[in-house]
Coordinates of C-alpha atoms in Angstrom, one line a residue:
X1 CA -21.8 -11.6 -18.4
X2 CA -20.0 -12.5 -15.2
X3 CA -20.0 -10.2 -12.2
X4 CA -18.4 -10.0 -8.7
X5 CA -18.3 -7.5 -5.8
X6 CA -15.0 -5.8 -5.1
X7 CA -14.6 -4.0 -1.8
X8 CA -11.6 -1.7 -2.2
X9 CA -10.5 0.0 1.0
X10 CA -8.0 2.8 1.1
X11 CA -6.6 5.1 3.8
X12 CA -9.2 7.8 3.1
X13 CA -12.1 6.1 1.4
X14 CA -13.7 2.8 0.6
X15 CA -15.7 1.7 -2.4
X16 CA -18.0 -1.2 -3.1
X17 CA -17.8 -1.9 -6.8
X18 CA -19.2 -4.5 -9.2
X19 CA -16.7 -5.9 -11.7
X20 CA -18.1 -7.2 -15.0
X21 CA -16.5 -9.4 -17.6
X22 CA -18.4 -9.4 -20.9
X23 CA -17.2 -10.1 -24.4
X24 CA -13.5 -9.9 -23.4
X25 CA -13.9 -6.5 -21.6
X26 CA -13.6 -5.7 -18.0
X27 CA -15.7 -2.9 -16.6
X28 CA -16.3 -1.5 -13.1
X29 CA -19.5 0.1 -11.6
X30 CA -19.3 1.9 -8.3
X31 CA -22.3 1.2 -6.2
X32 CA -21.2 2.7 -2.9
X33 CA -18.5 5.1 -1.7
X34 CA -17.7 6.1 1.9
X35 CA -15.2 8.0 3.8
X36 CA -12.6 6.2 5.9
X37 CA -11.6 8.5 8.7
X38 CA -9.0 7.6 11.3
X39 CA -10.4 8.6 14.7
X40 CA -8.8 9.3 18.1
X41 CA -9.7 6.7 20.8
X42 CA -8.0 6.8 24.1
X43 CA -5.3 9.0 22.7
X44 CA -4.6 6.5 19.9
X45 CA -5.2 7.0 16.1
X46 CA -7.5 4.2 15.1
X47 CA -9.6 2.8 12.2
X48 CA -13.3 2.7 12.7
X49 CA -13.7 -0.9 11.5
X50 CA -17.2 -1.3 12.8
X51 CA -18.3 1.7 10.7
X52 CA -16.4 0.3 7.7
X53 CA -18.1 -3.1 8.1
X54 CA -21.5 -1.5 8.1
X55 CA -20.6 0.5 5.0
X56 CA -19.5 -2.7 3.3
X57 CA -22.9 -4.3 4.1
X58 CA -24.7 -1.2 2.8
X59 CA -22.8 -1.5 -0.4
X60 CA -23.6 -5.2 -0.8
X61 CA -27.3 -4.4 -0.2
X62 CA -27.2 -1.8 -2.9
X63 CA -25.8 -4.4 -5.3
X64 CA -28.5 -6.8 -4.4
X65 CA -31.2 -4.1 -4.7
X66 CA -30.2 -3.7 -8.3
X67 CA -30.8 -7.5 -8.9
X68 CA -27.2 -7.9 -10.0
X69 CA -26.3 -11.6 -9.8
X70 CA -22.8 -11.8 -8.4
X71 CA -20.6 -15.0 -8.2
X72 CA -18.5 -13.8 -5.2
X73 CA -17.2 -10.9 -3.2
X74 CA -13.7 -10.0 -1.9
X75 CA -11.9 -7.3 0.1
X76 CA -8.6 -5.6 -0.4
X77 CA -7.1 -3.1 2.1
X78 CA -3.8 -1.5 3.2
X79 CA -1.1 -3.7 4.9
X80 CA 0.6 -4.2 8.2
X81 CA -2.4 -3.4 10.5
X82 CA -4.1 -6.3 12.4
X83 CA -6.6 -7.2 15.1
X84 CA -5.9 -9.5 18.1
X85 CA -8.8 -11.7 19.0
X86 CA -9.5 -13.7 22.2
X87 CA -10.9 -17.2 22.2
X88 CA -14.5 -15.9 21.9
X89 CA -13.6 -13.8 18.8
X90 CA -13.7 -10.5 20.7
X91 CA -11.0 -7.9 19.7
X92 CA -8.5 -6.8 22.3
X93 CA -7.9 -3.1 22.5
X94 CA -8.7 -0.6 19.7
X95 CA -8.2 -0.9 16.0
X96 CA -5.0 1.1 16.0
X97 CA -3.7 2.6 12.8
X98 CA -0.1 2.3 11.5
X99 CA 0.1 6.1 11.6
X100 CA -0.3 6.1 15.4
X101 CA 2.7 7.2 17.4
X102 CA 3.0 4.0 19.4
X103 CA 5.8 2.6 17.3
X104 CA 8.2 5.5 17.6
X105 CA 11.6 4.2 18.7
X106 CA 10.2 0.6 18.9
X107 CA 12.3 -0.8 16.0
X108 CA 15.5 0.2 17.7
X109 CA 14.3 -1.2 21.0
X110 CA 13.4 -4.6 19.4
X111 CA 16.8 -4.9 17.8
X112 CA 18.5 -3.9 21.0
X113 CA 16.6 -6.3 23.3
X114 CA 16.4 -9.3 21.0
X115 CA 20.0 -9.2 19.8
X116 CA 18.8 -9.8 16.2
X117 CA 20.5 -7.5 13.8
X118 CA 18.8 -5.5 11.1
X119 CA 20.7 -7.6 8.5
X120 CA 19.4 -10.8 10.1
X121 CA 15.8 -9.5 10.0
X122 CA 16.2 -8.5 6.4
X123 CA 17.8 -11.8 5.5
X124 CA 14.8 -13.7 6.9
X125 CA 11.9 -11.5 5.6
X126 CA 13.3 -9.4 2.8
X127 CA 11.0 -6.6 4.0
X128 CA 11.8 -2.9 4.0
X129 CA 12.4 -1.3 7.4
X130 CA 9.5 0.9 8.2
X131 CA 8.6 2.1 11.8
X132 CA 5.0 0.9 11.5
X133 CA 5.7 -2.7 10.3
X134 CA 3.6 -5.3 12.2
X135 CA 6.6 -6.6 14.0
X136 CA 7.1 -3.2 15.6
X137 CA 3.4 -2.8 16.4
X138 CA 3.4 -6.1 18.2
X139 CA 6.5 -5.1 20.1
X140 CA 4.7 -2.0 21.2
X141 CA 1.6 -3.9 22.3
X142 CA 3.4 -6.7 24.2
X143 CA 5.5 -4.1 26.0
X144 CA 2.5 -1.9 27.0
X145 CA -0.2 -4.6 27.4
X146 CA 1.5 -7.7 28.9
X147 CA -1.8 -8.8 30.4
X148 CA -3.0 -9.6 26.8
X149 CA -0.4 -12.3 26.2
X150 CA -2.5 -15.0 27.8
X151 CA -5.8 -13.7 26.3
X152 CA -4.8 -13.7 22.6
X153 CA -6.2 -16.6 20.6
X154 CA -5.5 -15.4 17.0
X155 CA -4.1 -12.5 15.0
X156 CA -6.0 -11.4 11.8
X157 CA -4.8 -8.8 9.4
X158 CA -7.4 -6.2 8.5
X159 CA -8.9 -7.8 5.3
X160 CA -8.9 -11.2 7.1
X161 CA -10.7 -9.7 10.0
X162 CA -13.4 -8.1 7.8
X163 CA -13.8 -11.4 6.0
X164 CA -14.2 -13.1 9.4
X165 CA -16.9 -10.7 10.4
X166 CA -18.7 -11.4 7.1
X167 CA -18.4 -15.2 6.9
X168 CA -17.2 -16.4 10.3
X169 CA -14.1 -18.0 8.9
X170 CA -10.6 -17.1 10.3
X171 CA -8.1 -17.1 7.5
X172 CA -4.6 -15.6 6.8
X173 CA -3.9 -14.4 3.3
X174 CA -0.3 -14.4 2.1
X175 CA 0.2 -11.0 0.4
X176 CA -1.0 -9.0 3.4
X177 CA 0.8 -11.2 5.8
X178 CA 4.0 -10.7 3.9
X179 CA 4.0 -6.9 4.8
X180 CA 4.4 -7.7 8.5
X181 CA 8.2 -8.3 8.6
X182 CA 7.5 -11.5 10.4
X183 CA 7.2 -13.9 7.5
X184 CA 10.2 -15.8 6.1
X185 CA 10.3 -14.8 2.4
X186 CA 12.0 -18.1 1.3
X187 CA 9.2 -20.5 2.4
X188 CA 6.3 -18.1 3.3
X189 CA 6.2 -19.3 6.9
X190 CA 6.2 -17.4 10.2
X191 CA 9.6 -16.9 11.6
X192 CA 9.8 -18.2 15.2
X193 CA 12.8 -16.0 16.0
X194 CA 11.0 -12.8 14.9
X195 CA 7.7 -13.7 16.5
X196 CA 9.6 -14.2 19.8
X197 CA 11.6 -11.0 19.3
X198 CA 8.4 -8.9 19.3
X199 CA 7.0 -10.7 22.3
X200 CA 4.2 -12.5 20.5
X201 CA 3.5 -16.2 20.4
X202 CA 3.6 -18.4 17.3
X203 CA 0.2 -20.0 18.0
X204 CA -1.4 -16.6 17.4
X205 CA -0.6 -16.8 13.7
X206 CA -2.6 -18.8 11.2
X207 CA -0.7 -20.4 8.4
X208 CA -0.6 -18.1 5.4
X209 CA -2.5 -19.2 2.3
X210 CA -1.9 -18.0 -1.3
X211 CA -4.7 -15.8 -2.7
X212 CA -7.6 -16.5 -5.0
X213 CA -9.6 -19.1 -3.1
X214 CA -13.1 -19.3 -1.6
X215 CA -13.1 -19.3 2.2
X216 CA -16.8 -19.0 3.2
X217 CA -20.2 -17.6 2.6
X218 CA -21.8 -14.2 3.4
X219 CA -25.5 -14.8 4.3
X220 CA -28.2 -12.2 3.9
X221 CA -31.6 -13.8 4.4
X222 CA -32.0 -16.5 1.8
X223 CA -29.1 -15.1 -0.2
X224 CA -25.6 -16.5 0.1
X225 CA -22.5 -15.0 -1.6
X226 CA -19.2 -16.8 -1.6
X227 CA -16.4 -14.9 0.1
X228 CA -13.1 -15.0 -1.8
X229 CA -9.7 -14.4 -0.4
X230 CA -7.9 -12.5 -3.1
X231 CA -4.5 -10.7 -3.0
X232 CA -5.9 -8.7 -0.1
X233 CA -3.0 -6.2 0.1
X234 CA -4.3 -3.4 -2.2
X235 CA -0.9 -3.1 -3.9
X236 CA -0.8 -6.8 -4.6
X237 CA -4.2 -6.5 -6.3
X238 CA -3.0 -3.4 -8.1
X239 CA 0.1 -5.2 -9.4
X240 CA -2.1 -8.1 -10.5
X241 CA -4.0 -5.6 -12.7
X242 CA -0.9 -4.0 -14.1
X243 CA -0.1 -4.9 -17.7
X244 CA 3.4 -6.2 -17.1
X245 CA 4.4 -8.3 -20.1
X246 CA 8.2 -8.5 -19.9
X247 CA 11.1 -7.9 -17.5
X248 CA 11.9 -4.5 -18.9
X249 CA 8.8 -2.9 -17.3
X250 CA 8.6 -1.6 -13.8
X251 CA 5.4 -0.5 -12.1
X252 CA 4.4 2.4 -9.9
X253 CA 1.2 2.1 -7.8
X254 CA 0.5 5.7 -7.3
X255 CA -1.9 6.7 -4.5
X256 CA -1.6 7.7 -0.8
X257 CA 1.6 5.6 -1.0
X258 CA 3.8 5.3 -4.0
X259 CA 5.0 1.8 -4.5
X260 CA 7.6 1.4 -7.2
X261 CA 8.9 -2.0 -8.1
X262 CA 9.3 -5.0 -10.3
X263 CA 7.6 -8.4 -10.3
X264 CA 10.0 -11.3 -9.8
X265 CA 10.0 -15.1 -9.3
X266 CA 12.8 -14.6 -6.8
X267 CA 13.3 -12.5 -3.7
X268 CA 16.3 -10.2 -3.6
X269 CA 17.9 -10.1 -0.1
X270 CA 21.5 -9.5 -1.1
X271 CA 23.7 -6.9 0.7
X272 CA 22.9 -4.3 -2.0
X273 CA 19.1 -4.8 -1.6
X274 CA 19.5 -4.5 2.2
X275 CA 21.5 -1.3 1.8
X276 CA 18.8 0.1 -0.5
X277 CA 16.1 -1.1 1.9
X278 CA 14.1 -2.7 -0.9
X279 CA 11.1 -4.8 0.1
X280 CA 10.1 -8.3 -1.2
X281 CA 6.3 -8.4 -0.6
X282 CA 4.1 -11.3 -1.7
X283 CA 2.2 -11.4 -4.9
X284 CA -0.2 -13.6 -6.8
X285 CA 1.1 -17.1 -7.5
X286 CA 3.8 -16.8 -4.9
X287 CA 5.6 -14.2 -6.9
X288 CA 7.5 -11.3 -5.3
X289 CA 6.8 -7.6 -5.5
X290 CA 10.3 -6.2 -5.2
X291 CA 9.6 -2.6 -4.5
X292 CA 10.2 0.5 -2.3
X293 CA 7.5 2.2 -0.3
X294 CA 7.6 6.0 -0.9
X295 CA 5.4 8.4 1.0
X296 CA 3.5 9.3 -2.2
X297 CA 0.5 11.4 -2.7
X298 CA -0.2 11.5 1.0
X299 CA 1.9 14.7 1.0
X300 CA -0.3 16.3 -1.6
X301 CA -3.5 15.0 0.0
X302 CA -2.5 16.7 3.3
X303 CA -1.8 20.0 1.5
X304 CA -5.3 19.8 0.0
X305 CA -6.8 19.0 3.4
X306 CA -5.3 22.3 4.7
X307 CA -6.6 24.1 1.6
X308 CA -10.0 22.6 1.0
X309 CA -11.1 25.2 -1.6
X310 CA -8.3 23.9 -3.9
X311 CA -8.9 21.0 -6.3
X312 CA -6.0 18.6 -7.0
X313 CA -5.8 20.2 -10.5
X314 CA -5.3 23.6 -8.8
X315 CA -2.5 22.2 -6.7
X316 CA -0.8 20.9 -9.8
X317 CA -1.3 24.3 -11.5
X318 CA 0.4 26.0 -8.5
X319 CA 3.4 23.7 -8.9
X320 CA 3.8 24.6 -12.5
X321 CA 4.1 28.3 -11.5
X322 CA 7.1 27.7 -9.1
X323 CA 10.7 27.4 -10.0
X324 CA 11.6 23.7 -10.4
X325 CA 14.0 22.0 -8.1
X326 CA 14.6 25.0 -5.9
X327 CA 13.6 23.1 -2.8
X328 CA 14.1 19.3 -2.3
X329 CA 13.2 17.1 0.6
X330 CA 13.4 13.5 1.5
X331 CA 9.7 12.6 1.1
X332 CA 10.2 9.5 3.2
X333 CA 11.3 11.3 6.3
X334 CA 9.3 10.3 9.4
X335 CA 8.5 14.0 9.9
X336 CA 5.9 13.7 7.1
X337 CA 4.2 10.5 8.3
X338 CA 1.4 12.2 10.1
X339 CA 2.2 15.9 11.0
X340 CA -0.4 18.3 12.3
X341 CA 0.3 20.5 9.3
X342 CA 2.1 19.2 6.2
X343 CA 3.0 22.7 5.1
X344 CA 4.5 23.5 8.5
X345 CA 6.4 20.2 8.6
X346 CA 8.0 20.8 5.2
X347 CA 9.1 24.3 6.1
X348 CA 10.4 23.1 9.5
X349 CA 12.4 20.3 7.7
X350 CA 14.5 23.0 5.9
X351 CA 14.8 25.3 9.0
X352 CA 16.0 22.4 11.1
X353 CA 18.8 22.0 8.6
X354 CA 19.5 25.8 8.5
X355 CA 18.5 26.0 4.9
X356 CA 16.2 28.4 3.0
X357 CA 12.7 27.1 3.1
X358 CA 9.8 27.4 0.7
X359 CA 7.5 30.3 1.6
X360 CA 4.6 30.3 -0.8
X361 CA 2.1 27.5 -1.3
X362 CA 3.3 27.1 -4.9
X363 CA 6.9 26.6 -3.7
X364 CA 5.7 24.0 -1.1
X365 CA 3.8 21.9 -3.6
X366 CA 6.5 22.2 -6.2
X367 CA 8.9 20.9 -3.6
X368 CA 6.7 17.9 -3.1
X369 CA 6.4 17.1 -6.8
X370 CA 10.1 17.5 -7.5
X371 CA 11.0 15.4 -4.5
X372 CA 8.6 12.6 -5.4
X373 CA 9.9 12.4 -8.9
X374 CA 13.5 12.3 -7.7
X375 CA 12.6 9.5 -5.2
X376 CA 11.1 7.6 -8.1
X377 CA 14.2 8.0 -10.2
X378 CA 16.4 6.9 -7.3
X379 CA 14.4 3.7 -6.6
X380 CA 14.2 2.9 -10.3
X381 CA 18.0 3.0 -10.4
X382 CA 18.3 0.8 -7.3
X383 CA 15.9 -1.8 -8.7
X384 CA 17.8 -1.9 -12.0
X385 CA 21.1 -2.3 -10.2
X386 CA 19.9 -5.1 -7.8
X387 CA 18.0 -7.1 -10.4
X388 CA 20.3 -6.5 -13.3
X389 CA 17.4 -5.6 -15.5
X390 CA 17.3 -3.0 -18.3
X391 CA 14.2 -1.1 -17.3
X392 CA 12.8 0.7 -20.3
X393 CA 9.2 1.5 -19.2
X394 CA 7.4 2.6 -16.1
X395 CA 3.7 1.7 -15.9
X396 CA 1.8 3.9 -13.4
X397 CA -1.5 2.6 -12.1
X398 CA -3.9 3.9 -9.4
X399 CA -5.3 7.3 -8.6
X400 CA -2.1 9.0 -9.4
X401 CA -2.6 8.3 -13.1
X402 CA -4.9 11.3 -13.1
X403 CA -2.1 13.7 -12.1
X404 CA -0.6 14.4 -15.6
X405 CA 1.8 17.0 -14.3
X406 CA 3.4 14.4 -11.9
X407 CA 3.4 11.7 -14.6
X408 CA 5.2 13.9 -17.1
X409 CA 7.7 15.0 -14.4
X410 CA 8.2 11.4 -13.5
X411 CA 9.1 10.6 -17.1
X412 CA 11.4 13.6 -17.4
X413 CA 13.3 12.9 -14.1
X414 CA 13.4 9.1 -14.5
X415 CA 14.4 9.5 -18.1
X416 CA 12.1 6.7 -19.1
X417 CA 8.9 6.2 -21.0
X418 CA 5.9 6.3 -18.7
X419 CA 2.5 4.7 -19.5
X420 CA -0.5 5.1 -17.3
X421 CA -3.8 3.2 -16.7
X422 CA -5.6 1.5 -15.2
X423 CA -6.7 4.1 -12.6
X424 CA -8.8 1.7 -10.6
X425 CA -6.0 -0.8 -10.4
X426 CA -6.7 -2.2 -6.9
X427 CA -10.4 -2.8 -7.6
X428 CA -9.6 -4.3 -11.0
X429 CA -7.0 -6.6 -9.4
X430 CA -9.6 -7.6 -6.8
X431 CA -12.0 -8.4 -9.6
X432 CA -9.7 -10.4 -11.9
X433 CA -8.3 -12.3 -8.9
X434 CA -11.9 -13.4 -8.1
X435 CA -12.4 -14.4 -11.7
X436 CA -9.3 -16.5 -11.5
X437 CA -10.6 -18.2 -8.3
X438 CA -13.9 -18.8 -10.1
X439 CA -12.1 -20.3 -13.1
X440 CA -13.6 -17.6 -15.4
X441 CA -10.1 -16.3 -16.2
X442 CA -7.4 -18.9 -16.7
X443 CA -4.4 -17.2 -15.1
X444 CA -2.7 -13.9 -14.3
X445 CA -1.3 -13.4 -17.8
X446 CA -4.8 -13.6 -19.3
X447 CA -6.1 -11.2 -16.6
X448 CA -3.5 -8.6 -17.6
X449 CA -4.3 -8.9 -21.2
X450 CA -7.9 -8.3 -20.4
X451 CA -7.0 -5.3 -18.3
X452 CA -4.8 -3.9 -21.1
X453 CA -7.5 -4.3 -23.7
X454 CA -10.1 -2.7 -21.4
X455 CA -8.0 0.4 -20.6
X456 CA -7.1 3.7 -22.4
X457 CA -3.3 3.9 -22.1
X458 CA -1.6 7.4 -22.0
X459 CA 2.1 7.7 -22.9
X460 CA 4.5 10.3 -21.5
X461 CA 7.8 10.5 -23.3
X462 CA 10.7 12.0 -21.3
X463 CA 11.8 15.6 -22.0
X464 CA 15.3 16.8 -21.2
X465 CA 15.9 18.7 -17.9
X466 CA 18.9 21.0 -17.6
X467 CA 21.5 19.9 -15.1
X468 CA 19.5 16.8 -14.2
X469 CA 22.4 14.7 -13.0
X470 CA 23.5 17.5 -10.6
X471 CA 19.9 17.6 -9.2
X472 CA 20.0 13.9 -8.8
X473 CA 23.3 14.0 -7.0
X474 CA 21.8 16.7 -4.7
X475 CA 18.9 14.3 -3.8
X476 CA 21.4 11.5 -3.1
X477 CA 23.1 13.7 -0.5
X478 CA 19.7 14.6 1.0
X479 CA 18.6 11.0 1.6
X480 CA 22.0 9.8 3.0

């Protein structure tokens, strides 16, 4: 039996898990789970990385206390966020989250002041325009903290920073770096023009390295555990663990964010891809994750936070009670990025447009479910059009696999067969990437076969919806 430690960090929680490979089956054991709360520091919304680091160490200790022999450990997290370090390895400023308000209006300011057009930026990076992309965060920092410019020695993305704190090695992993909107997608190098445009300096950036390689050692007394740099963007790890066996299958990593896409050997940066704002993020083996970021289950999670007595199953049950497609929003509207109240934000969205708004909680959650499913269908059509592929199946992985109401609704609205599993896709991807680095698994294709044979797949066949095309046309008008 082979085993590794997978540290899987999400926007609301983190887990330290052990992944096992025995007799052709992959299994996961959760040894430690902890909350990942964003905190207010100096009026900024921040990650508590010191607490996260201590929780990671507690989890590693729990593994060792069980006398589990592990061959390596690795970390995957969200994208875009980073830490600036001075020459002594000290961080400058706070660990600010992408949900902080500091990037409001910054994207437009960068384009205006640099003279670089949106199409030029897209042509270089192939990355979807989102207000919190690293390029905009850096523009906000260099504009507000010019005294830091001479102090910065290096920039590390969150998983690279946590690895650095564990093993003392500075490293830049490609899949996470690709989310920054600063990396040229054709040769995977930093774009001097875009680095200059955001006010940063090229020598802050370490050269990106493809994932699945050992970078250092974590020492605890007499014990040393190799630290592996895997596909450290959690979606890149999730896609690595998604059983994609042909070009007719798309994937949906369904969690706080919904990331719907296809895997490709080439990036798509044509005018149509630009118009649809598709993204070409990095994957394992230098492949591209051609996808769209959709606000995702964040909307439902925030509703639950406002109604803590409700389980997620209760929220889905409420949605079933309400009239379908009565209220539709654009789930990617910036108004839903981090509102004080998601319920109030959704109602206000309609009132600002002088439209009837949902009043009951059942109507609000039904609005979210319907709008997400319509967003999925819209993006699926865009991907098929840009790639020329005949997409016949959507594989849903991640925590959202447990929401059977949404999965069936997705099949119905997208008019496509939906299959679900694995639920722990990011952690499993982390694990199989380590096994690839260790030479235990030969390649990504073998890894996916192992995941497929280790999972219980559920199938959702599409059911007809009355006037579906008219509903889809209504959604197209909403997102224009």
